[in-house]
Amino acid sequence: MSEAIKTISEHASFGGTQGYYEHTSQECAGPMRFSVFVPKRAGTAAVPVLYYLAGLTCSEDTFTVKGGAQRVASELGIALVMPDTSPRAVRYPGDDASWDFGVGAGFYVDATTEPWKKGYRMFSYVTEELRALVEGHFSLDGARRGIFGHSMGGHGALVAALRRPDLYKTVSAFAPITSPSRVPWGEKAFSNYLGANKSDWHAYDANELIASGKRQSEILIDQGLSDKFLERELKPEIFEATCKTHGQPLVVRRHEGYDHGYFFVSTFAEDHVRHHAKGLLA
């Protein structure tokens, strides 16, 4: 391991290696943890990479343990990278006052207000700093890169892919917050991280990005119909209508009986990895 990355632990998994690591982040002003699954490969050949962004209250460990994606990733020869959801080592006043803002709730934005702008820079962390770090160290193929996520992380994945199609060839999401500017979770996070001017929020709103002309390859979204956040926070019908109006390819699959948790995510995780494989292994 290079000095830039500290190994916390590594584990054999489906013929590959599941590891937990830490590094000092400039964007997040302190140590950040992440996990990486690297499949077994021949020689030193670089493998495609799929980034997963977790949701509120989650960490680098959540999808790693609960998602169950290592088996299919190993079969297809795709690496998985799972970052944490916010800075944790450097603390800010009120950062743990509620579960949907602050610690564990970085919303994958680059904050512009005090005190958050000092370390809550999760968009640049994921798309620039962590990407460069892991792809150089683990020999991952940056020409074949995708991104997906759940809930807040689904929002983050959609925004990253739409804003940076030069970086991400494929994108998908589980129960994403697709129109954060219009729902309580997004309004709370954006007003605190980005300020009161709602036009500044549009850079981190997938619905607004599609309306402004941003495009990606076909987006896959899975949504449980027993999700308690569906009507209040997720509103996939808004995003669906915008994509249809503006010609963005989109598949929304709705599932009876499934809620917002990881029994839902793990049920469809293989489908998502295979969705990405169509674009990354073509």
PDB file of C-alpha atoms in Angstrom:
ATOM      1  CA  MET A   1       0.000   0.000   0.000  1.00  0.00           C
ATOM      2  CA  SER A   2       1.124   3.552  -0.696  1.00  0.00           C
ATOM      3  CA  GLU A   3       1.495   5.967   2.187  1.00  0.00           C
ATOM      4  CA  ALA A   4      -1.581   7.835   0.957  1.00  0.00           C
ATOM      5  CA  ILE A   5      -3.871   4.910   1.794  1.00  0.00           C
ATOM      6  CA  LYS A   6      -4.061   3.172   5.151  1.00  0.00           C
ATOM      7  CA  THR A   7      -5.335  -0.403   5.125  1.00  0.00           C
ATOM      8  CA  ILE A   8      -7.857  -1.097   7.874  1.00  0.00           C
ATOM      9  CA  SER A   9      -8.647  -4.683   6.847  1.00  0.00           C
ATOM     10  CA  GLU A  10      -8.814  -6.928   3.795  1.00  0.00           C
ATOM     11  CA  HIS A  11     -10.918 -10.053   3.266  1.00  0.00           C
ATOM     12  CA  ALA A  12     -11.135 -12.743   0.597  1.00  0.00           C
ATOM     13  CA  SER A  13     -14.518 -12.543  -1.129  1.00  0.00           C
ATOM     14  CA  PHE A  14     -15.734 -14.525  -4.170  1.00  0.00           C
ATOM     15  CA  GLY A  15     -12.181 -14.977  -5.417  1.00  0.00           C
ATOM     16  CA  GLY A  16     -11.377 -11.283  -5.056  1.00  0.00           C
ATOM     17  CA  THR A  17     -10.518  -8.938  -2.200  1.00  0.00           C
ATOM     18  CA  GLN A  18     -12.886  -6.797  -0.136  1.00  0.00           C
ATOM     19  CA  GLY A  19     -10.931  -4.130   1.674  1.00  0.00           C
ATOM     20  CA  TYR A  20     -11.537  -1.217   4.033  1.00  0.00           C
ATOM     21  CA  TYR A  21      -9.231   1.774   3.810  1.00  0.00           C
ATOM     22  CA  GLU A  22      -8.624   5.294   5.101  1.00  0.00           C
ATOM     23  CA  HIS A  23      -6.856   8.342   3.739  1.00  0.00           C
ATOM     24  CA  THR A  24      -6.481  12.027   4.554  1.00  0.00           C
ATOM     25  CA  SER A  25      -8.852  14.017   2.368  1.00  0.00           C
ATOM     26  CA  GLN A  26      -8.166  17.590   1.333  1.00  0.00           C
ATOM     27  CA  GLU A  27     -11.761  18.099   0.189  1.00  0.00           C
ATOM     28  CA  CYS A  28     -13.240  16.850   3.470  1.00  0.00           C
ATOM     29  CA  ALA A  29     -10.525  18.381   5.680  1.00  0.00           C
ATOM     30  CA  GLY A  30      -9.619  15.172   7.476  1.00  0.00           C
ATOM     31  CA  PRO A  31      -9.521  11.375   7.363  1.00  0.00           C
ATOM     32  CA  MET A  32     -12.139   9.596   5.259  1.00  0.00           C
ATOM     33  CA  ARG A  33     -12.879   5.890   5.049  1.00  0.00           C
ATOM     34  CA  PHE A  34     -13.947   3.906   2.013  1.00  0.00           C
ATOM     35  CA  SER A  35     -14.210   0.297   0.905  1.00  0.00           C
ATOM     36  CA  VAL A  36     -13.128  -1.349  -2.338  1.00  0.00           C
ATOM     37  CA  PHE A  37     -13.915  -4.749  -3.820  1.00  0.00           C
ATOM     38  CA  VAL A  38     -11.416  -5.852  -6.463  1.00  0.00           C
ATOM     39  CA  PRO A  39     -12.267  -9.025  -8.385  1.00  0.00           C
ATOM     40  CA  LYS A  40      -9.720 -11.660  -9.234  1.00  0.00           C
ATOM     41  CA  ARG A  41      -7.957 -10.708 -12.445  1.00  0.00           C
ATOM     42  CA  ALA A  42      -5.252 -11.977 -14.742  1.00  0.00           C
ATOM     43  CA  GLY A  43      -1.940 -10.219 -14.262  1.00  0.00           C
ATOM     44  CA  THR A  44      -2.073  -6.445 -13.868  1.00  0.00           C
ATOM     45  CA  ALA A  45      -4.977  -5.768 -16.216  1.00  0.00           C
ATOM     46  CA  ALA A  46      -7.107  -2.815 -15.116  1.00  0.00           C
ATOM     47  CA  VAL A  47     -10.773  -3.630 -14.455  1.00  0.00           C
ATOM     48  CA  PRO A  48     -13.922  -1.510 -14.885  1.00  0.00           C
ATOM     49  CA  VAL A  49     -15.118   0.248 -11.741  1.00  0.00           C
ATOM     50  CA  LEU A  50     -18.537   0.958 -10.297  1.00  0.00           C
ATOM     51  CA  TYR A  51     -18.986   3.555  -7.546  1.00  0.00           C
ATOM     52  CA  TYR A  52     -21.812   3.154  -5.041  1.00  0.00           C
ATOM     53  CA  LEU A  53     -23.103   6.114  -3.009  1.00  0.00           C
ATOM     54  CA  ALA A  54     -25.032   5.231   0.142  1.00  0.00           C
ATOM     55  CA  GLY A  55     -27.934   7.091   1.725  1.00  0.00           C
ATOM     56  CA  LEU A  56     -28.768   8.949   4.908  1.00  0.00           C
ATOM     57  CA  THR A  57     -27.162   7.620   8.132  1.00  0.00           C
ATOM     58  CA  CYS A  58     -25.096   5.114   6.129  1.00  0.00           C
ATOM     59  CA  SER A  59     -21.349   4.663   5.687  1.00  0.00           C
ATOM     60  CA  GLU A  60     -18.791   2.899   3.531  1.00  0.00           C
ATOM     61  CA  ASP A  61     -19.802  -0.322   5.272  1.00  0.00           C
ATOM     62  CA  THR A  62     -23.517  -0.333   4.464  1.00  0.00           C
ATOM     63  CA  PHE A  63     -23.667  -1.536   0.868  1.00  0.00           C
ATOM     64  CA  THR A  64     -20.435  -3.456   1.342  1.00  0.00           C
ATOM     65  CA  VAL A  65     -22.103  -5.732   3.916  1.00  0.00           C
ATOM     66  CA  LYS A  66     -25.799  -5.498   3.036  1.00  0.00           C
ATOM     67  CA  GLY A  67     -25.818  -5.052  -0.729  1.00  0.00           C
ATOM     68  CA  GLY A  68     -24.534  -8.493  -1.673  1.00  0.00           C
ATOM     69  CA  ALA A  69     -23.004  -7.265  -4.914  1.00  0.00           C
ATOM     70  CA  GLN A  70     -19.552  -8.851  -4.654  1.00  0.00           C
ATOM     71  CA  ARG A  71     -20.612 -12.175  -6.190  1.00  0.00           C
ATOM     72  CA  VAL A  72     -21.919 -10.714  -9.438  1.00  0.00           C
ATOM     73  CA  ALA A  73     -19.137  -8.102  -9.541  1.00  0.00           C
ATOM     74  CA  SER A  74     -16.613 -10.924  -9.285  1.00  0.00           C
ATOM     75  CA  GLU A  75     -18.380 -12.895 -12.019  1.00  0.00           C
ATOM     76  CA  LEU A  76     -18.322  -9.908 -14.367  1.00  0.00           C
ATOM     77  CA  GLY A  77     -14.861  -8.661 -13.395  1.00  0.00           C
ATOM     78  CA  ILE A  78     -15.976  -5.260 -12.102  1.00  0.00           C
ATOM     79  CA  ALA A  79     -14.532  -3.443  -9.082  1.00  0.00           C
ATOM     80  CA  LEU A  80     -16.787  -1.736  -6.527  1.00  0.00           C
ATOM     81  CA  VAL A  81     -15.913   1.439  -4.595  1.00  0.00           C
ATOM     82  CA  MET A  82     -18.019   2.551  -1.615  1.00  0.00           C
ATOM     83  CA  PRO A  83     -17.164   5.907   0.040  1.00  0.00           C
ATOM     84  CA  ASP A  84     -18.525   7.238   3.324  1.00  0.00           C
ATOM     85  CA  THR A  85     -21.476   9.644   3.209  1.00  0.00           C
ATOM     86  CA  SER A  86     -19.960  12.673   4.969  1.00  0.00           C
ATOM     87  CA  PRO A  87     -16.919  13.938   6.854  1.00  0.00           C
ATOM     88  CA  ARG A  88     -16.770  12.570  10.414  1.00  0.00           C
ATOM     89  CA  ALA A  89     -13.427  13.375  12.037  1.00  0.00           C
ATOM     90  CA  VAL A  90     -13.804  17.168  11.899  1.00  0.00           C
ATOM     91  CA  ARG A  91     -16.976  18.215  13.687  1.00  0.00           C
ATOM     92  CA  TYR A  92     -19.196  21.228  13.145  1.00  0.00           C
ATOM     93  CA  PRO A  93     -21.812  22.815  15.442  1.00  0.00           C
ATOM     94  CA  GLY A  94     -25.141  21.027  15.042  1.00  0.00           C
ATOM     95  CA  ASP A  95     -23.788  18.362  12.699  1.00  0.00           C
ATOM     96  CA  ASP A  96     -25.430  15.581  14.719  1.00  0.00           C
ATOM     97  CA  ALA A  97     -28.603  17.395  15.779  1.00  0.00           C
ATOM     98  CA  SER A  98     -30.718  15.470  13.260  1.00  0.00           C
ATOM     99  CA  TRP A  99     -30.338  12.254  11.292  1.00  0.00           C
ATOM    100  CA  ASP A 100     -31.007  13.833   7.897  1.00  0.00           C
ATOM    101  CA  PHE A 101     -28.419  16.612   7.976  1.00  0.00           C
ATOM    102  CA  GLY A 102     -24.733  16.796   8.853  1.00  0.00           C
ATOM    103  CA  VAL A 103     -22.930  13.607   9.886  1.00  0.00           C
ATOM    104  CA  GLY A 104     -23.955  10.773   7.596  1.00  0.00           C
ATOM    105  CA  ALA A 105     -25.856  13.215   5.397  1.00  0.00           C
ATOM    106  CA  GLY A 106     -23.437  15.090   3.162  1.00  0.00           C
ATOM    107  CA  PHE A 107     -25.867  14.989   0.211  1.00  0.00           C
ATOM    108  CA  TYR A 108     -22.941  14.784  -2.231  1.00  0.00           C
ATOM    109  CA  VAL A 109     -22.745  18.559  -2.675  1.00  0.00           C
ATOM    110  CA  ASP A 110     -19.880  21.026  -2.362  1.00  0.00           C
ATOM    111  CA  ALA A 111     -21.164  23.279   0.420  1.00  0.00           C
ATOM    112  CA  THR A 112     -20.823  27.029  -0.072  1.00  0.00           C
ATOM    113  CA  THR A 113     -21.968  28.310   3.338  1.00  0.00           C
ATOM    114  CA  GLU A 114     -20.184  28.529   6.690  1.00  0.00           C
ATOM    115  CA  PRO A 115     -19.135  26.358   8.408  1.00  0.00           C
ATOM    116  CA  TRP A 116     -19.960  23.524   6.020  1.00  0.00           C
ATOM    117  CA  LYS A 117     -17.860  24.721   3.091  1.00  0.00           C
ATOM    118  CA  LYS A 118     -14.694  23.939   5.048  1.00  0.00           C
ATOM    119  CA  GLY A 119     -15.164  20.179   4.740  1.00  0.00           C
ATOM    120  CA  TYR A 120     -18.533  19.217   3.319  1.00  0.00           C
ATOM    121  CA  ARG A 121     -17.332  18.894  -0.260  1.00  0.00           C
ATOM    122  CA  MET A 122     -18.647  15.454  -1.089  1.00  0.00           C
ATOM    123  CA  PHE A 123     -19.263  16.130  -4.797  1.00  0.00           C
ATOM    124  CA  SER A 124     -15.625  16.982  -5.454  1.00  0.00           C
ATOM    125  CA  TYR A 125     -14.528  14.270  -3.045  1.00  0.00           C
ATOM    126  CA  VAL A 126     -16.344  11.524  -4.944  1.00  0.00           C
ATOM    127  CA  THR A 127     -15.875  12.757  -8.503  1.00  0.00           C
ATOM    128  CA  GLU A 128     -12.288  14.000  -8.215  1.00  0.00           C
ATOM    129  CA  GLU A 129     -10.248  13.203  -5.113  1.00  0.00           C
ATOM    130  CA  LEU A 130     -11.366   9.674  -4.257  1.00  0.00           C
ATOM    131  CA  ARG A 131     -11.648   8.716  -7.913  1.00  0.00           C
ATOM    132  CA  ALA A 132      -8.041   9.680  -8.639  1.00  0.00           C
ATOM    133  CA  LEU A 133      -6.812   8.007  -5.457  1.00  0.00           C
ATOM    134  CA  VAL A 134      -8.415   4.598  -5.865  1.00  0.00           C
ATOM    135  CA  GLU A 135      -8.088   4.277  -9.615  1.00  0.00           C
ATOM    136  CA  GLY A 136      -4.389   4.949  -9.518  1.00  0.00           C
ATOM    137  CA  HIS A 137      -3.745   2.700  -6.558  1.00  0.00           C
ATOM    138  CA  PHE A 138      -5.912  -0.328  -7.393  1.00  0.00           C
ATOM    139  CA  SER A 139      -5.347  -0.279 -11.173  1.00  0.00           C
ATOM    140  CA  LEU A 140      -8.961   0.444 -12.089  1.00  0.00           C
ATOM    141  CA  ASP A 141      -9.943   1.357 -15.641  1.00  0.00           C
ATOM    142  CA  GLY A 142     -11.174   4.943 -15.620  1.00  0.00           C
ATOM    143  CA  ALA A 143     -12.334   4.637 -19.220  1.00  0.00           C
ATOM    144  CA  ARG A 144     -14.945   2.141 -18.003  1.00  0.00           C
ATOM    145  CA  ARG A 145     -16.560   3.780 -14.975  1.00  0.00           C
ATOM    146  CA  GLY A 146     -20.159   3.819 -13.692  1.00  0.00           C
ATOM    147  CA  ILE A 147     -21.978   5.130 -10.634  1.00  0.00           C
ATOM    148  CA  PHE A 148     -25.096   4.146  -8.676  1.00  0.00           C
ATOM    149  CA  GLY A 149     -26.589   4.691  -5.244  1.00  0.00           C
ATOM    150  CA  HIS A 150     -29.543   4.538  -2.879  1.00  0.00           C
ATOM    151  CA  SER A 151     -31.863   7.343  -1.710  1.00  0.00           C
ATOM    152  CA  MET A 152     -29.581  10.326  -0.939  1.00  0.00           C
ATOM    153  CA  GLY A 153     -26.878   8.343  -2.722  1.00  0.00           C
ATOM    154  CA  GLY A 154     -29.173   7.776  -5.688  1.00  0.00           C
ATOM    155  CA  HIS A 155     -29.491  11.556  -5.883  1.00  0.00           C
ATOM    156  CA  GLY A 156     -25.720  11.848  -5.709  1.00  0.00           C
ATOM    157  CA  ALA A 157     -25.177   9.246  -8.423  1.00  0.00           C
ATOM    158  CA  LEU A 158     -27.654  10.852 -10.815  1.00  0.00           C
ATOM    159  CA  VAL A 159     -26.165  14.312 -10.296  1.00  0.00           C
ATOM    160  CA  ALA A 160     -22.581  13.094 -10.720  1.00  0.00           C
ATOM    161  CA  ALA A 161     -23.419  11.186 -13.888  1.00  0.00           C
ATOM    162  CA  LEU A 162     -25.425  14.027 -15.436  1.00  0.00           C
ATOM    163  CA  ARG A 163     -22.884  16.703 -14.603  1.00  0.00           C
ATOM    164  CA  ARG A 164     -19.874  14.602 -15.570  1.00  0.00           C
ATOM    165  CA  PRO A 165     -20.790  12.300 -18.473  1.00  0.00           C
ATOM    166  CA  ASP A 166     -17.123  12.494 -19.398  1.00  0.00           C
ATOM    167  CA  LEU A 167     -16.375  10.515 -16.234  1.00  0.00           C
ATOM    168  CA  TYR A 168     -19.333   8.136 -15.916  1.00  0.00           C
ATOM    169  CA  LYS A 169     -20.533   5.941 -18.776  1.00  0.00           C
ATOM    170  CA  THR A 170     -23.425   4.364 -16.854  1.00  0.00           C
ATOM    171  CA  VAL A 171     -25.772   5.266 -13.985  1.00  0.00           C
ATOM    172  CA  SER A 172     -28.580   3.740 -11.936  1.00  0.00           C
ATOM    173  CA  ALA A 173     -30.315   4.293  -8.600  1.00  0.00           C
ATOM    174  CA  PHE A 174     -32.424   2.651  -5.923  1.00  0.00           C
ATOM    175  CA  ALA A 175     -35.265   4.864  -4.629  1.00  0.00           C
ATOM    176  CA  PRO A 176     -33.394   8.101  -5.422  1.00  0.00           C
ATOM    177  CA  ILE A 177     -34.259  11.634  -4.356  1.00  0.00           C
ATOM    178  CA  THR A 178     -34.620  12.828  -7.947  1.00  0.00           C
ATOM    179  CA  SER A 179     -36.039  16.309  -7.287  1.00  0.00           C
ATOM    180  CA  PRO A 180     -34.411  17.433  -4.029  1.00  0.00           C
ATOM    181  CA  SER A 181     -35.308  21.088  -4.552  1.00  0.00           C
ATOM    182  CA  ARG A 182     -38.987  20.140  -4.195  1.00  0.00           C
ATOM    183  CA  VAL A 183     -38.940  17.847  -1.149  1.00  0.00           C
ATOM    184  CA  PRO A 184     -38.229  18.347   2.595  1.00  0.00           C
ATOM    185  CA  TRP A 185     -34.977  16.358   2.694  1.00  0.00           C
ATOM    186  CA  GLY A 186     -33.487  18.374  -0.144  1.00  0.00           C
ATOM    187  CA  GLU A 187     -34.824  21.711   1.045  1.00  0.00           C
ATOM    188  CA  LYS A 188     -33.278  21.186   4.479  1.00  0.00           C
ATOM    189  CA  ALA A 189     -29.910  20.072   3.147  1.00  0.00           C
ATOM    190  CA  PHE A 190     -29.613  22.570   0.316  1.00  0.00           C
ATOM    191  CA  SER A 191     -30.697  25.610   2.330  1.00  0.00           C
ATOM    192  CA  ASN A 192     -28.029  24.828   4.915  1.00  0.00           C
ATOM    193  CA  TYR A 193     -25.216  23.691   2.630  1.00  0.00           C
ATOM    194  CA  LEU A 194     -25.878  25.975  -0.352  1.00  0.00           C
ATOM    195  CA  GLY A 195     -27.819  28.950   1.018  1.00  0.00           C
ATOM    196  CA  ALA A 196     -31.250  30.428   0.410  1.00  0.00           C
ATOM    197  CA  ASN A 197     -30.927  31.138  -3.318  1.00  0.00           C
ATOM    198  CA  LYS A 198     -32.779  28.216  -4.898  1.00  0.00           C
ATOM    199  CA  SER A 199     -31.195  28.777  -8.292  1.00  0.00           C
ATOM    200  CA  ASP A 200     -27.936  27.638  -6.691  1.00  0.00           C
ATOM    201  CA  TRP A 201     -29.579  24.329  -5.847  1.00  0.00           C
ATOM    202  CA  HIS A 202     -30.213  23.360  -9.466  1.00  0.00           C
ATOM    203  CA  ALA A 203     -26.635  22.156  -9.987  1.00  0.00           C
ATOM    204  CA  TYR A 204     -27.407  19.347  -7.535  1.00  0.00           C
ATOM    205  CA  ASP A 205     -30.942  18.506  -8.660  1.00  0.00           C
ATOM    206  CA  ALA A 206     -31.198  15.697 -11.239  1.00  0.00           C
ATOM    207  CA  ASN A 207     -34.614  16.847 -12.401  1.00  0.00           C
ATOM    208  CA  GLU A 208     -33.355  20.367 -13.051  1.00  0.00           C
ATOM    209  CA  LEU A 209     -30.238  19.053 -14.776  1.00  0.00           C
ATOM    210  CA  ILE A 210     -32.328  17.036 -17.240  1.00  0.00           C
ATOM    211  CA  ALA A 211     -34.553  20.074 -17.854  1.00  0.00           C
ATOM    212  CA  SER A 212     -31.451  22.175 -18.551  1.00  0.00           C
ATOM    213  CA  GLY A 213     -30.195  19.786 -21.228  1.00  0.00           C
ATOM    214  CA  LYS A 214     -27.890  17.394 -19.372  1.00  0.00           C
ATOM    215  CA  ARG A 215     -27.996  13.819 -20.664  1.00  0.00           C
ATOM    216  CA  GLN A 216     -26.712  10.348 -19.865  1.00  0.00           C
ATOM    217  CA  SER A 217     -26.986   6.801 -21.162  1.00  0.00           C
ATOM    218  CA  GLU A 218     -30.149   4.932 -20.164  1.00  0.00           C
ATOM    219  CA  ILE A 219     -30.894   5.454 -16.469  1.00  0.00           C
ATOM    220  CA  LEU A 220     -32.276   2.533 -14.444  1.00  0.00           C
ATOM    221  CA  ILE A 221     -34.318   3.288 -11.314  1.00  0.00           C
ATOM    222  CA  ASP A 222     -35.902   0.724  -8.996  1.00  0.00           C
ATOM    223  CA  GLN A 223     -38.558   1.905  -6.548  1.00  0.00           C
ATOM    224  CA  GLY A 224     -40.461  -0.008  -3.884  1.00  0.00           C
ATOM    225  CA  LEU A 225     -44.155   0.806  -3.644  1.00  0.00           C
ATOM    226  CA  SER A 226     -44.242   0.214   0.123  1.00  0.00           C
ATOM    227  CA  ASP A 227     -41.505   2.809   0.619  1.00  0.00           C
ATOM    228  CA  LYS A 228     -42.679   5.161   3.388  1.00  0.00           C
ATOM    229  CA  PHE A 229     -40.725   8.025   1.803  1.00  0.00           C
ATOM    230  CA  LEU A 230     -42.173   7.580  -1.696  1.00  0.00           C
ATOM    231  CA  GLU A 231     -44.788  10.337  -1.755  1.00  0.00           C
ATOM    232  CA  ARG A 232     -43.084  12.848   0.548  1.00  0.00           C
ATOM    233  CA  GLU A 233     -39.430  12.678  -0.456  1.00  0.00           C
ATOM    234  CA  LEU A 234     -38.848  10.653  -3.631  1.00  0.00           C
ATOM    235  CA  LYS A 235     -41.567  11.544  -6.150  1.00  0.00           C
ATOM    236  CA  PRO A 236     -40.140   9.561  -9.108  1.00  0.00           C
ATOM    237  CA  GLU A 237     -43.083  10.621 -11.269  1.00  0.00           C
ATOM    238  CA  ILE A 238     -41.656  14.165 -11.486  1.00  0.00           C
ATOM    239  CA  PHE A 239     -38.330  12.912 -12.815  1.00  0.00           C
ATOM    240  CA  GLU A 240     -40.058  10.418 -15.086  1.00  0.00           C
ATOM    241  CA  ALA A 241     -42.125  13.168 -16.725  1.00  0.00           C
ATOM    242  CA  THR A 242     -39.112  15.445 -17.163  1.00  0.00           C
ATOM    243  CA  CYS A 243     -37.039  12.681 -18.762  1.00  0.00           C
ATOM    244  CA  LYS A 244     -39.885  11.886 -21.157  1.00  0.00           C
ATOM    245  CA  THR A 245     -40.307  15.542 -22.120  1.00  0.00           C
ATOM    246  CA  HIS A 246     -36.599  16.084 -22.725  1.00  0.00           C
ATOM    247  CA  GLY A 247     -35.685  12.765 -24.320  1.00  0.00           C
ATOM    248  CA  GLN A 248     -33.561  11.226 -21.578  1.00  0.00           C
ATOM    249  CA  PRO A 249     -33.718   7.396 -21.765  1.00  0.00           C
ATOM    250  CA  LEU A 250     -35.124   6.115 -18.460  1.00  0.00           C
ATOM    251  CA  VAL A 251     -36.452   2.849 -17.072  1.00  0.00           C
ATOM    252  CA  VAL A 252     -38.379   3.051 -13.790  1.00  0.00           C
ATOM    253  CA  ARG A 253     -39.320  -0.309 -12.281  1.00  0.00           C
ATOM    254  CA  ARG A 254     -41.889  -0.230  -9.469  1.00  0.00           C
ATOM    255  CA  HIS A 255     -42.135  -3.158  -7.068  1.00  0.00           C
ATOM    256  CA  GLU A 256     -45.112  -4.097  -4.913  1.00  0.00           C
ATOM    257  CA  GLY A 257     -44.317  -4.799  -1.258  1.00  0.00           C
ATOM    258  CA  TYR A 258     -40.761  -3.455  -1.180  1.00  0.00           C
ATOM    259  CA  ASP A 259     -39.785  -0.686   1.244  1.00  0.00           C
ATOM    260  CA  HIS A 260     -36.843   1.717   1.429  1.00  0.00           C
ATOM    261  CA  GLY A 261     -34.322  -0.565   3.123  1.00  0.00           C
ATOM    262  CA  TYR A 262     -31.594  -2.988   2.162  1.00  0.00           C
ATOM    263  CA  PHE A 263     -33.838  -6.001   1.724  1.00  0.00           C
ATOM    264  CA  PHE A 264     -35.067  -3.997  -1.273  1.00  0.00           C
ATOM    265  CA  VAL A 265     -31.611  -2.858  -2.395  1.00  0.00           C
ATOM    266  CA  SER A 266     -30.050  -6.316  -2.113  1.00  0.00           C
ATOM    267  CA  THR A 267     -32.919  -7.881  -4.075  1.00  0.00           C
ATOM    268  CA  PHE A 268     -32.151  -5.783  -7.140  1.00  0.00           C
ATOM    269  CA  ALA A 269     -28.412  -5.133  -6.704  1.00  0.00           C
ATOM    270  CA  GLU A 270     -27.458  -7.827  -9.205  1.00  0.00           C
ATOM    271  CA  ASP A 271     -29.769  -6.283 -11.809  1.00  0.00           C
ATOM    272  CA  HIS A 272     -28.029  -2.956 -11.356  1.00  0.00           C
ATOM    273  CA  VAL A 273     -24.519  -4.350 -11.670  1.00  0.00           C
ATOM    274  CA  ARG A 274     -25.586  -6.147 -14.850  1.00  0.00           C
ATOM    275  CA  HIS A 275     -27.163  -2.926 -16.144  1.00  0.00           C
ATOM    276  CA  HIS A 276     -23.793  -1.219 -15.746  1.00  0.00           C
ATOM    277  CA  ALA A 277     -21.924  -4.166 -17.250  1.00  0.00           C
ATOM    278  CA  LYS A 278     -23.799  -3.670 -20.535  1.00  0.00           C
ATOM    279  CA  GLY A 279     -22.167  -0.280 -20.875  1.00  0.00           C
ATOM    280  CA  LEU A 280     -18.838  -0.929 -19.205  1.00  0.00           C
ATOM    281  CA  LEU A 281     -18.011  -4.267 -20.815  1.00  0.00           C
ATOM    282  CA  ALA A 282     -19.326  -3.550 -24.319  1.00  0.00           C
TER     283      ALA A 282
END
